[in-house]
mmCIF file of C-alpha atoms in Angstrom:
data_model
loop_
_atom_site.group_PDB
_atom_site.id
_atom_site.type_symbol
_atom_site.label_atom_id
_atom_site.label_comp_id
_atom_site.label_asym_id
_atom_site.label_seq_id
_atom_site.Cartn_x
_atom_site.Cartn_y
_atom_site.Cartn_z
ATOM 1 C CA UNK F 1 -44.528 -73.362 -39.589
ATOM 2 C CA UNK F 2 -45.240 -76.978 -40.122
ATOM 3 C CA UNK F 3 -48.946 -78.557 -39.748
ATOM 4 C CA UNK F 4 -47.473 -79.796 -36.345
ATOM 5 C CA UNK F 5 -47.403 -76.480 -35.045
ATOM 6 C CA UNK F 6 -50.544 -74.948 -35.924
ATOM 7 C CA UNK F 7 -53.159 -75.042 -33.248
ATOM 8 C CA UNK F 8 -55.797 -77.311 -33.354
ATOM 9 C CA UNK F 9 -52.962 -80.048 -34.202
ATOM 10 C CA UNK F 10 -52.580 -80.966 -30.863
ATOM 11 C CA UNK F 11 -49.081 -80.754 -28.593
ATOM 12 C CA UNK F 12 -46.202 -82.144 -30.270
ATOM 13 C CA UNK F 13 -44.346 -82.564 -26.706
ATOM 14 C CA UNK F 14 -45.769 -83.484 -23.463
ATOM 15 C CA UNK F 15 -43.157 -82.595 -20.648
ATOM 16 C CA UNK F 16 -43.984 -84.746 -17.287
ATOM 17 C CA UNK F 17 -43.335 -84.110 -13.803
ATOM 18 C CA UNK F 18 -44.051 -85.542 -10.445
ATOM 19 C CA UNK F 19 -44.713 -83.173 -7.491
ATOM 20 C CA UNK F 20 -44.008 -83.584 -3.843
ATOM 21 C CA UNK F 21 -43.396 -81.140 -1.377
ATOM 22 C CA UNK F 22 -41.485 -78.762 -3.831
ATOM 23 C CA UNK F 23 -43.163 -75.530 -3.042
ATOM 24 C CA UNK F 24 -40.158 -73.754 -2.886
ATOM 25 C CA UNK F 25 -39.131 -74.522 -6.451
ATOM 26 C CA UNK F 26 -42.268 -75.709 -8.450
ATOM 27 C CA UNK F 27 -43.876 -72.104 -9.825
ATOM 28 C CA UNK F 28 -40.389 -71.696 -11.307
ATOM 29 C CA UNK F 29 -39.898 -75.331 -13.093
ATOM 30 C CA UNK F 30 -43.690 -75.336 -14.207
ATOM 31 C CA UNK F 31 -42.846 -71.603 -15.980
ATOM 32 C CA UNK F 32 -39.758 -73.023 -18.030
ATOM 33 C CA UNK F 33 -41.855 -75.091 -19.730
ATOM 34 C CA UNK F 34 -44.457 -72.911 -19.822
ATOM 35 C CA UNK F 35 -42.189 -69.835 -21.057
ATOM 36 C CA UNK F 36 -40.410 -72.187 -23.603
ATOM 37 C CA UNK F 37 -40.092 -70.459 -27.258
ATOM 38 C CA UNK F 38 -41.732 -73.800 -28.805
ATOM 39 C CA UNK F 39 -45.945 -73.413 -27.977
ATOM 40 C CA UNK F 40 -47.280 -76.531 -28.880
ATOM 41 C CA UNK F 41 -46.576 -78.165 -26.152
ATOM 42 C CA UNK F 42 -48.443 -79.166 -23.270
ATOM 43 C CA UNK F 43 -47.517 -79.997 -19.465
ATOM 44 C CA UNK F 44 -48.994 -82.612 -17.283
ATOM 45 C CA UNK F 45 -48.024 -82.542 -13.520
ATOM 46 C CA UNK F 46 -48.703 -85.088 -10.967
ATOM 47 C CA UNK F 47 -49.086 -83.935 -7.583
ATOM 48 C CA UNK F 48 -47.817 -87.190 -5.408
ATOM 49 C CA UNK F 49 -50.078 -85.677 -2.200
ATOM 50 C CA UNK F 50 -47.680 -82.737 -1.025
ATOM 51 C CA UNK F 51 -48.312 -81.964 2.052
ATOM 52 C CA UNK F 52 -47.464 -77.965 1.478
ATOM 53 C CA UNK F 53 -48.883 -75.508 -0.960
ATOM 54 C CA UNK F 54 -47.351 -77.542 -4.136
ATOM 55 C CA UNK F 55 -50.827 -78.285 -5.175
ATOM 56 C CA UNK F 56 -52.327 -75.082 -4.826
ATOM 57 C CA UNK F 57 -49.583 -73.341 -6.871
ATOM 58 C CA UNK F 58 -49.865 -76.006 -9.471
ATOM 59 C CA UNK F 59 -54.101 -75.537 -10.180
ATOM 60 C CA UNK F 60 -53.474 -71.442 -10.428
ATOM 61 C CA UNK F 61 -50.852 -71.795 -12.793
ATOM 62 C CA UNK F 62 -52.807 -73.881 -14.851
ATOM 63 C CA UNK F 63 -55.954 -71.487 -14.207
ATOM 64 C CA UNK F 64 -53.787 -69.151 -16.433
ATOM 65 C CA UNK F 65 -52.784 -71.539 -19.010
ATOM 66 C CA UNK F 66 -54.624 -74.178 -20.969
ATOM 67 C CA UNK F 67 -51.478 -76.036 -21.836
ATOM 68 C CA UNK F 68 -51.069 -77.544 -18.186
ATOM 69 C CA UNK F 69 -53.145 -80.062 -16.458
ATOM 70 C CA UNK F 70 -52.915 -81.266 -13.067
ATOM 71 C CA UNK F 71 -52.972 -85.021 -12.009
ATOM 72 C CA UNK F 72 -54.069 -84.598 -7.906
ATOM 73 C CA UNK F 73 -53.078 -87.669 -6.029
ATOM 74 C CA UNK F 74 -54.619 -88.340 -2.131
ATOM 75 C CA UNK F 75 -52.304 -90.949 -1.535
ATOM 76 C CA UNK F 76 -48.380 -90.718 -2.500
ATOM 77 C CA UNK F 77 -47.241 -93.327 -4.610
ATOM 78 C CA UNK F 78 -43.602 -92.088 -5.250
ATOM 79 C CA UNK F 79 -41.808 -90.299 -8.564
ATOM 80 C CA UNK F 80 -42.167 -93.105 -10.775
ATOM 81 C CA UNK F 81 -45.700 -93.632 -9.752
ATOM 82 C CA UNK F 82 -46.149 -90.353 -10.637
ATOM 83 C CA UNK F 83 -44.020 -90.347 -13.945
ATOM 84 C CA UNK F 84 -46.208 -93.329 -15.238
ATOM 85 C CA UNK F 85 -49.657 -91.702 -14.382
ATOM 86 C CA UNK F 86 -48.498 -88.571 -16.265
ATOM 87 C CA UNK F 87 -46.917 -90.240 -19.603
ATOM 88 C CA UNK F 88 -50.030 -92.299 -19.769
ATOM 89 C CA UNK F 89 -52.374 -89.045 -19.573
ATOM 90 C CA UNK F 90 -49.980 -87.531 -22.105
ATOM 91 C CA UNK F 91 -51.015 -86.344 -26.006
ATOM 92 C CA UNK F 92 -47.879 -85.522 -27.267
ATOM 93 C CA UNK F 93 -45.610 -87.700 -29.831
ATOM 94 C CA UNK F 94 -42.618 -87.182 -27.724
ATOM 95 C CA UNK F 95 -41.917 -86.808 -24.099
ATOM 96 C CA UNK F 96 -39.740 -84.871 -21.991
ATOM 97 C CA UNK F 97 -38.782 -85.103 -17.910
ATOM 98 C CA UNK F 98 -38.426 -82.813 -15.855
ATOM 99 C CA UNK F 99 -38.037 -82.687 -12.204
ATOM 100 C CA UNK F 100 -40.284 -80.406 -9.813
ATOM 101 C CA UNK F 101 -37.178 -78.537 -8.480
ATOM 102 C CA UNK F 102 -35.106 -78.195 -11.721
ATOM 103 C CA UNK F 103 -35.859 -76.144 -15.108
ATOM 104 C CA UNK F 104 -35.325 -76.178 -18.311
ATOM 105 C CA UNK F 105 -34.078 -73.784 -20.785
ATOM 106 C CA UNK F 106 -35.931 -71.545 -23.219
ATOM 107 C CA UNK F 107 -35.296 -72.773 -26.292
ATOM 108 C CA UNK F 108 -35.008 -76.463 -24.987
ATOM 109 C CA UNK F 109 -37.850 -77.804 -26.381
ATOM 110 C CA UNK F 110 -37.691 -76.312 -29.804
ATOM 111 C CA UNK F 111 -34.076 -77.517 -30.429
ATOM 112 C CA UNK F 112 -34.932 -80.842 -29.821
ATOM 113 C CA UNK F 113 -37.976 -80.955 -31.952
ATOM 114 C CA UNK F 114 -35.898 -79.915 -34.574
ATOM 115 C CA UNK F 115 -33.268 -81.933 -34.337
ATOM 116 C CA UNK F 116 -35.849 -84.914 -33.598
ATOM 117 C CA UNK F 117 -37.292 -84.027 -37.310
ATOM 118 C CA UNK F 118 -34.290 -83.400 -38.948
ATOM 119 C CA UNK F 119 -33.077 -86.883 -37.955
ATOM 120 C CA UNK F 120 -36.814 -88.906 -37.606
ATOM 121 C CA UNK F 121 -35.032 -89.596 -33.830
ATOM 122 C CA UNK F 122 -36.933 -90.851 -31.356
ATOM 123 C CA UNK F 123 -34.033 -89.687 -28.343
ATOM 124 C CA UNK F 124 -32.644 -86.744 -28.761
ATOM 125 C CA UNK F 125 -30.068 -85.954 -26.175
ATOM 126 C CA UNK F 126 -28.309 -82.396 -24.587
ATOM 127 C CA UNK F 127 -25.935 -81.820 -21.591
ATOM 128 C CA UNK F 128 -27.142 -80.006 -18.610
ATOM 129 C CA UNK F 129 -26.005 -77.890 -16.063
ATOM 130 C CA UNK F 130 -25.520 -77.669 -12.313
ATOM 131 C CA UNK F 131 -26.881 -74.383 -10.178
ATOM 132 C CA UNK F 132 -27.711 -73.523 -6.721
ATOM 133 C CA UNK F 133 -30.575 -71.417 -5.554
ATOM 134 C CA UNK F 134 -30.386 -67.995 -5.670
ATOM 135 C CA UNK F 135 -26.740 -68.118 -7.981
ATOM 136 C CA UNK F 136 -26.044 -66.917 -11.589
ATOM 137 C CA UNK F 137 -23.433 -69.533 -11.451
ATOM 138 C CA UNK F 138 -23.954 -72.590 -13.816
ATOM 139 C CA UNK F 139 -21.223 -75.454 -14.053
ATOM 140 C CA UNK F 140 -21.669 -77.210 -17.205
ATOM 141 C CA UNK F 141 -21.696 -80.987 -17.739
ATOM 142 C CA UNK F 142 -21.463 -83.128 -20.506
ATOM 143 C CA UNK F 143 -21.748 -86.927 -19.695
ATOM 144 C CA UNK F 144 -21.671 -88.373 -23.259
ATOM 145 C CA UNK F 145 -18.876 -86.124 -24.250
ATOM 146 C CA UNK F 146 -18.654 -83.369 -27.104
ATOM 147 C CA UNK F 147 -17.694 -85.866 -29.544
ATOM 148 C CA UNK F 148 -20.431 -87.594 -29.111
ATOM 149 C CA UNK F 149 -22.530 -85.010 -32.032
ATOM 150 C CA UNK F 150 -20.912 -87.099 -34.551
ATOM 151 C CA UNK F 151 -22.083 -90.249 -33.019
ATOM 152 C CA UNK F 152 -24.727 -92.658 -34.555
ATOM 153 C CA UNK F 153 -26.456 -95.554 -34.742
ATOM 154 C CA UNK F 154 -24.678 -98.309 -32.636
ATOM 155 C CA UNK F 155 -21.684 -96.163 -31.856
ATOM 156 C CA UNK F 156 -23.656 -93.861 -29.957
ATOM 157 C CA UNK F 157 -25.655 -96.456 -28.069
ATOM 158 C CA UNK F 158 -22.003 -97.331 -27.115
ATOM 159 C CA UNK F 159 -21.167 -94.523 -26.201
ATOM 160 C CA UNK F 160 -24.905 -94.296 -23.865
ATOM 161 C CA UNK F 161 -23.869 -97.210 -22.271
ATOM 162 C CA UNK F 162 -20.115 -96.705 -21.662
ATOM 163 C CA UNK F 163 -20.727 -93.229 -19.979
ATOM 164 C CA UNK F 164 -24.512 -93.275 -19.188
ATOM 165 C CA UNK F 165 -26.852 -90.278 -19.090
ATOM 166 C CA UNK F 166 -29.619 -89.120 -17.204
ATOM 167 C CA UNK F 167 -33.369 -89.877 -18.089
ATOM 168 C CA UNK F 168 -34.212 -86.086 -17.733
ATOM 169 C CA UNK F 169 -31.013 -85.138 -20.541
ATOM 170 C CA UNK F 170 -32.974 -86.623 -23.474
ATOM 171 C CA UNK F 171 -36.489 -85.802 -25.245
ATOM 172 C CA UNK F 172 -37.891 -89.097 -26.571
ATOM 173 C CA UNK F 173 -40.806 -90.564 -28.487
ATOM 174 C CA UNK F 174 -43.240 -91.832 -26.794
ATOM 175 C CA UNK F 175 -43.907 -94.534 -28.387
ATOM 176 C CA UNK F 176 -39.944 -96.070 -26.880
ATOM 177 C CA UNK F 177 -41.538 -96.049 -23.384
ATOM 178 C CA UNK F 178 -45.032 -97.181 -24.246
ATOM 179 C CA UNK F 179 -44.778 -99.636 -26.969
ATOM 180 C CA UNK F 180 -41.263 -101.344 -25.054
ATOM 181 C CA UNK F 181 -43.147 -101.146 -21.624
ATOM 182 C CA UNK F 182 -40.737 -98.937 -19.921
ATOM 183 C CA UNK F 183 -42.413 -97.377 -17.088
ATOM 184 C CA UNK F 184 -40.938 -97.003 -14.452
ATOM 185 C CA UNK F 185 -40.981 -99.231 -11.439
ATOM 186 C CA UNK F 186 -43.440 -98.161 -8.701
ATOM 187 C CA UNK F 187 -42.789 -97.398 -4.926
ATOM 188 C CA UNK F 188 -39.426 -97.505 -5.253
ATOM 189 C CA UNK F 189 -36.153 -95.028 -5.028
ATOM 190 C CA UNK F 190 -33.751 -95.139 -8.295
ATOM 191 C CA UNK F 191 -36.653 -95.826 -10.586
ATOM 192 C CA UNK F 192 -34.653 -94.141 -12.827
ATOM 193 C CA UNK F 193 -31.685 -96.547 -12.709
ATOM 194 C CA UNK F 194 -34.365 -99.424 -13.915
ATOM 195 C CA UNK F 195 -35.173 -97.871 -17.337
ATOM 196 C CA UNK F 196 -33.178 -95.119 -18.367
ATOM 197 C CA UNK F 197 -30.568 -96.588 -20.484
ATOM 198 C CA UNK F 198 -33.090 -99.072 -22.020
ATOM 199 C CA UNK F 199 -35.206 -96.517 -23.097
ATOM 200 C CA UNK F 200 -32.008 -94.658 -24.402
ATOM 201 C CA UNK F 201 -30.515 -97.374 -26.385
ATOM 202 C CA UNK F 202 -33.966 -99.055 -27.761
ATOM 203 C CA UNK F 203 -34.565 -95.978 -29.102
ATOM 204 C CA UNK F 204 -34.092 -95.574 -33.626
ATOM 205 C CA UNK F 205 -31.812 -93.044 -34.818
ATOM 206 C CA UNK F 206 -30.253 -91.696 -31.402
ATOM 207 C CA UNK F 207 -28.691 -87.995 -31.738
ATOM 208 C CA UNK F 208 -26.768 -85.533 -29.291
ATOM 209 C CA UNK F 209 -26.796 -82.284 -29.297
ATOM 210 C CA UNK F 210 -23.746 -80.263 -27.937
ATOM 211 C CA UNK F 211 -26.059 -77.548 -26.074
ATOM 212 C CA UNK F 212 -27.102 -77.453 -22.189
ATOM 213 C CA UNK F 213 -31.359 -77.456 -21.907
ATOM 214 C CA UNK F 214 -31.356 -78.797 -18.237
ATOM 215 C CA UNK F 215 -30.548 -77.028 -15.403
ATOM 216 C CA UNK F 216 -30.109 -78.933 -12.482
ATOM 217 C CA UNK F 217 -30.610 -77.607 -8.952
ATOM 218 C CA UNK F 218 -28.355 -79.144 -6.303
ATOM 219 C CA UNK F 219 -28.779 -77.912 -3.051
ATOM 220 C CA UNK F 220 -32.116 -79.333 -2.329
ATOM 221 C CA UNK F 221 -32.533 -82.332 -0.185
ATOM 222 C CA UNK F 222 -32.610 -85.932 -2.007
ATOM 223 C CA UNK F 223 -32.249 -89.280 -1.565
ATOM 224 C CA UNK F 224 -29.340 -89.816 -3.799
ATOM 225 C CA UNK F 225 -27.244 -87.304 -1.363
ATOM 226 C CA UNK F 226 -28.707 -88.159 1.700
ATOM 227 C CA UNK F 227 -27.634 -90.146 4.652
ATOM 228 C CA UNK F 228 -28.421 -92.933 6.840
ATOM 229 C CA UNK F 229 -31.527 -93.714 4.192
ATOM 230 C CA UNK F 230 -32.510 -96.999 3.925
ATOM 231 C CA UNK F 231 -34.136 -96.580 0.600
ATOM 232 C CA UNK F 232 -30.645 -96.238 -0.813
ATOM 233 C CA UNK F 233 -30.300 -99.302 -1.361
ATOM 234 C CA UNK F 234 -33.469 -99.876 -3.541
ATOM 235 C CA UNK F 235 -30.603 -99.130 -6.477
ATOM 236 C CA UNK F 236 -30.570 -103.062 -5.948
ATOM 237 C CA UNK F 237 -33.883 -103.952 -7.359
ATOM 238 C CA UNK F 238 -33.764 -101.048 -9.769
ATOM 239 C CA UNK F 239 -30.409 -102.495 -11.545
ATOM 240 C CA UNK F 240 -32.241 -106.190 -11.597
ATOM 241 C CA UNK F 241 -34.850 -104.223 -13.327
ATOM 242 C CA UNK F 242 -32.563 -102.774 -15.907
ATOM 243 C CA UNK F 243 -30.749 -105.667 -16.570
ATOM 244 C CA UNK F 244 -34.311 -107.620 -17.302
ATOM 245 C CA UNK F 245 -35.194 -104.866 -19.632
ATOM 246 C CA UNK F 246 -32.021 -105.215 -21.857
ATOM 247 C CA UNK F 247 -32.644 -109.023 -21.834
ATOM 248 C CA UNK F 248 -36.213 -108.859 -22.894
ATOM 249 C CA UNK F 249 -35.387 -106.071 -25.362
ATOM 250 C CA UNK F 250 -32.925 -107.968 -27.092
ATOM 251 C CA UNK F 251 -29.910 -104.941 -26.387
ATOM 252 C CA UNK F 252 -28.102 -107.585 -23.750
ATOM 253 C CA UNK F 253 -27.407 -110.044 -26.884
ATOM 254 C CA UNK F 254 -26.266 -106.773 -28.686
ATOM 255 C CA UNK F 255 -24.182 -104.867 -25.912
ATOM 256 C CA UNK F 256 -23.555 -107.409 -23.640
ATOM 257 C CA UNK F 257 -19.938 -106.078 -22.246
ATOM 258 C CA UNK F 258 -21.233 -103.134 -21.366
ATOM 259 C CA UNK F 259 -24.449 -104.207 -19.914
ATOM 260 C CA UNK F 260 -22.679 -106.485 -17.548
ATOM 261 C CA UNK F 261 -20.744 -103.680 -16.938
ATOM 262 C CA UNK F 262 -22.933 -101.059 -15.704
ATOM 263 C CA UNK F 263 -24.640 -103.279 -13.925
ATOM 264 C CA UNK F 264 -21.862 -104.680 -12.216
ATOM 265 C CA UNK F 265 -21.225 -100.616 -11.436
ATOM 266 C CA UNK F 266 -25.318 -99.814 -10.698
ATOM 267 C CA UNK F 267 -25.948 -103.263 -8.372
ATOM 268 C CA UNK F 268 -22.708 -103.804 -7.104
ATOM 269 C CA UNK F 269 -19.529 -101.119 -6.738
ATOM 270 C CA UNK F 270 -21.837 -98.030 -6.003
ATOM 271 C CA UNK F 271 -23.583 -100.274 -3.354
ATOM 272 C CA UNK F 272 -21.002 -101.145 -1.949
ATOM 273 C CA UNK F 273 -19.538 -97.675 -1.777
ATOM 274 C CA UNK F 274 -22.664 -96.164 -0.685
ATOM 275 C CA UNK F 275 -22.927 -99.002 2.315
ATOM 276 C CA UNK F 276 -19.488 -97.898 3.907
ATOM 277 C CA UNK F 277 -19.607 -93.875 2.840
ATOM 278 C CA UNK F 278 -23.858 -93.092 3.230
ATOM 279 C CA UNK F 279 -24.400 -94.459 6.701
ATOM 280 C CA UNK F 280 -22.820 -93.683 10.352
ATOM 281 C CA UNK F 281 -22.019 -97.204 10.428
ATOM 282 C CA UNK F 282 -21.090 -100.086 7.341
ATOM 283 C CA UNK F 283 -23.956 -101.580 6.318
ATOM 284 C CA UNK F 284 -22.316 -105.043 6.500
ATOM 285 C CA UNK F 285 -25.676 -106.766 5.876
ATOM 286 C CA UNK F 286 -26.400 -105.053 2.675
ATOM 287 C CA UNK F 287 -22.879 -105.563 1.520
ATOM 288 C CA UNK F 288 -23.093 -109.317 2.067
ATOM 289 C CA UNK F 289 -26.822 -109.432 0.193
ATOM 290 C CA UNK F 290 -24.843 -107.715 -3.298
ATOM 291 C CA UNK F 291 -21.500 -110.107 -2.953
ATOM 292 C CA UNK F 292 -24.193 -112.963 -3.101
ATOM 293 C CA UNK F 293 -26.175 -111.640 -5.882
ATOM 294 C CA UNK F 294 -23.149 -110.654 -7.899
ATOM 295 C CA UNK F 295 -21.725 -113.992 -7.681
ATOM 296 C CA UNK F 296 -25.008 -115.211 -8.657
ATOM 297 C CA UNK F 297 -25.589 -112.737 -11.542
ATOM 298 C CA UNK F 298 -21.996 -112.178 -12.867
ATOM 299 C CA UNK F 299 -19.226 -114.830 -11.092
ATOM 300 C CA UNK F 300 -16.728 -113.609 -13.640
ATOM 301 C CA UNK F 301 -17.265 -109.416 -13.789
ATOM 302 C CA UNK F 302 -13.571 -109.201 -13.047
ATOM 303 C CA UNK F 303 -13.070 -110.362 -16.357
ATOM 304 C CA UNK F 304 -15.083 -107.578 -18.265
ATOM 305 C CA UNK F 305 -13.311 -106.190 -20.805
ATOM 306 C CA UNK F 306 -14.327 -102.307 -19.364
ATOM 307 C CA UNK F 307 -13.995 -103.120 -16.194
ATOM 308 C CA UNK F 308 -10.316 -104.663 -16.667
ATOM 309 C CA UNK F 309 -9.519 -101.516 -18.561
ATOM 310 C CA UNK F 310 -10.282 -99.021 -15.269
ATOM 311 C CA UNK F 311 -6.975 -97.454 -14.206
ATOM 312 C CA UNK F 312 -5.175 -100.179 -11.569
ATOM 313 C CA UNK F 313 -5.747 -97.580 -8.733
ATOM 314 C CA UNK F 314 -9.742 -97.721 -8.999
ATOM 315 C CA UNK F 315 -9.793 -101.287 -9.869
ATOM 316 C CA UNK F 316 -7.521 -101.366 -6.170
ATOM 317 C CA UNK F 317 -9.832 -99.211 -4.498
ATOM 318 C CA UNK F 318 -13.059 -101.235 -5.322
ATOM 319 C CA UNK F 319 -11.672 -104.639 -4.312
ATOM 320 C CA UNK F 320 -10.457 -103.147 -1.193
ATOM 321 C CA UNK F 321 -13.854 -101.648 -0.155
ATOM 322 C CA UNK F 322 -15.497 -105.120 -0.912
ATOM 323 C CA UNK F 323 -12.982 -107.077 1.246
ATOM 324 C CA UNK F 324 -12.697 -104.760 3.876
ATOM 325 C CA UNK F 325 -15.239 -102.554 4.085
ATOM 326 C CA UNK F 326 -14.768 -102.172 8.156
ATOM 327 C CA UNK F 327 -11.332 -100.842 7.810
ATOM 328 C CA UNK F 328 -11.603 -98.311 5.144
ATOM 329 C CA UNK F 329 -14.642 -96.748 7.195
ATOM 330 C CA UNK F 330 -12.646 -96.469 10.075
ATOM 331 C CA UNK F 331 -9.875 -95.204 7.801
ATOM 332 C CA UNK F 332 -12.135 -92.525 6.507
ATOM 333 C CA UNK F 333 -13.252 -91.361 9.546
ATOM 334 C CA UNK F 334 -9.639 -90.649 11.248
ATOM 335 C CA UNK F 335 -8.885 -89.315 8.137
ATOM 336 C CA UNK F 336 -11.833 -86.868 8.003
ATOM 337 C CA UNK F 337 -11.293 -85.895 12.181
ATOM 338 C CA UNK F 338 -7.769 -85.226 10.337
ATOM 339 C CA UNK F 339 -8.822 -82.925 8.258
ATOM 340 C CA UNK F 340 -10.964 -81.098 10.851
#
């Protein structure tokens, strides 16, 4: 037992979630943390004004244990709102996320203090996995790749922002998000879009770890699978955002291939995608607004050294959708009647 985890010493970790409307879920993501096999720990959950009994189940867990507070909100301010108001109440020297519908693992927190020791790392990365309510069944997913355990330094930072991870798949130090300002934009949908990979690849002495801490629910309603939702296309300001963040960090100097290409994926391709596949009808106007921008911010992305490497049948497929993105909808629906 180290001096770190005797009490009195204060929590090591500080695992942060925001709350809305997640009754269903919440008792059960609030107890993985709770339940996990490192103690020192504490959990600080902000309640973005649910509506349902969110709130209530929140204040009796934390009745039970002194480990958990509860941030109540009267007026909603959105998940990064929430995120912020919770890493800035936070004691711990690192932080983890978690969502109010997902959980994490038992031994998630411990493994990653460990390995955040061992290797004075202030991101520690894992893979997570996919489940469904009320299934044993877990599909495992590794975004950075197994390979990626032998990774350091600048290599993995390459290997970050060639395949990209989720905010919630990492522990990090605290300091990354506080001391580089990375909180996350306010009000806004894809807040995590606008600081993730920053905070990954600012961070000193990156490690992964080839073990699955995050479970991931995904049959719950969200706005990153749902349709005809305007806010989708808030992924525009959140990749202007990122791309900022790099600058002012110094990483676009460092990375700058692969900067211009993710965002050229984050502002532009997935937009585009999402404009012709998310909504009944093309979102012409919105498609027009990122051709501008990306002529504006990138005139030459065609030239990208990663994205002139994507197989010849994707590169086909994205040019198409951005010239004609009337046709393939059309296209896709006959083809989908088809298939009926």
């Amino acid at each position: 037992m180290t001096a770190l985890d005797k009490p009195g010493a204060g929590p090591l970790v500080s695992v942060v979630m925001s709350v809305y409307n997640t009754e269903r879920y919440v008792g059960d993501a609030v107890m993985s943390v709770l339940g996990q096999s490192y103690r020192n720990l504490e959990m600080i959950c902000f309640n973005d004004a649910s509506t349902d009994s969110s709130l209530s189940i929140l204040q009796s867990i934390a009745e039970r244990d002194g480990r958990m507070r509860v941030i109540n909100s009267p007026v909603n301010i959105r998940q990064g709102g929430g995120r912020n108001r919770a890493i800035k109440a936070s004691k711990g020297d690192y932080i983890m996320f978690l969502d109010s519908d997902d959980e994490l693992k038992p031994y998630a927190v411990e493994r990653c203090v460990a390995a955040a020791l061992a290797n004075d790392s202030e991101a520690v990365f894992f893979d997570y996995c996919r489940f469904m309510t009320g299934s044993d069944k877990e599909t495992e997913i590794c975004q950075l790749g197994k390979d990626a355990v032998s990774l350091r330094g600048d290599d993995l930072r390459r290997r970050i922002l060639e395949r990209t991870a989720s905010h919630v798949t990492a522990m990090y130090a605290r300091s990354v998000i506080v001391d580089n300002d990375l909180f996350f934009p306010e009000g806004i949908h894809y807040e995590d879009n606008a600081v993730g990979l920053a905070m990954q690849t600012i961070a000193r002495n990156p490690v992964k770890l080839n073990e699955v801490f995050y479970r991931y629910r995904f049959d719950n309603e969200s706005v990153t699978r749902s349709v005809n939702n305007p806010r989708f296309f808030d992924r525009i300001e959140s990749a202007e955002i990122l791309l900022e963040h790099t600058k002012r960090l110094g990483l676009y100097d460092r990375f700058r291939d692969l900067v211009d290409y993710q965002f050229t994926n984050l502002y532009f391709v997935h937009t585009v995608f999402g404009a012709i596949y998310r909504f009944d009808r093309v979102q012409a106007d919105q498609i027009r607004r990122v051709k501008r921008g990306i002529k504006t911010y990138l005139p030459s992305y065609r030239r990208n050294p990663y994205y002139r490497s994507q197989p010849f049948l994707l590169k086909l497929k994205i040019e198409s959708h951005v010239r004609w993105p009337h046709l393939i909808k059309f296209l896709s629906n006959v083809n989908r009647k088809l298939r009926k």
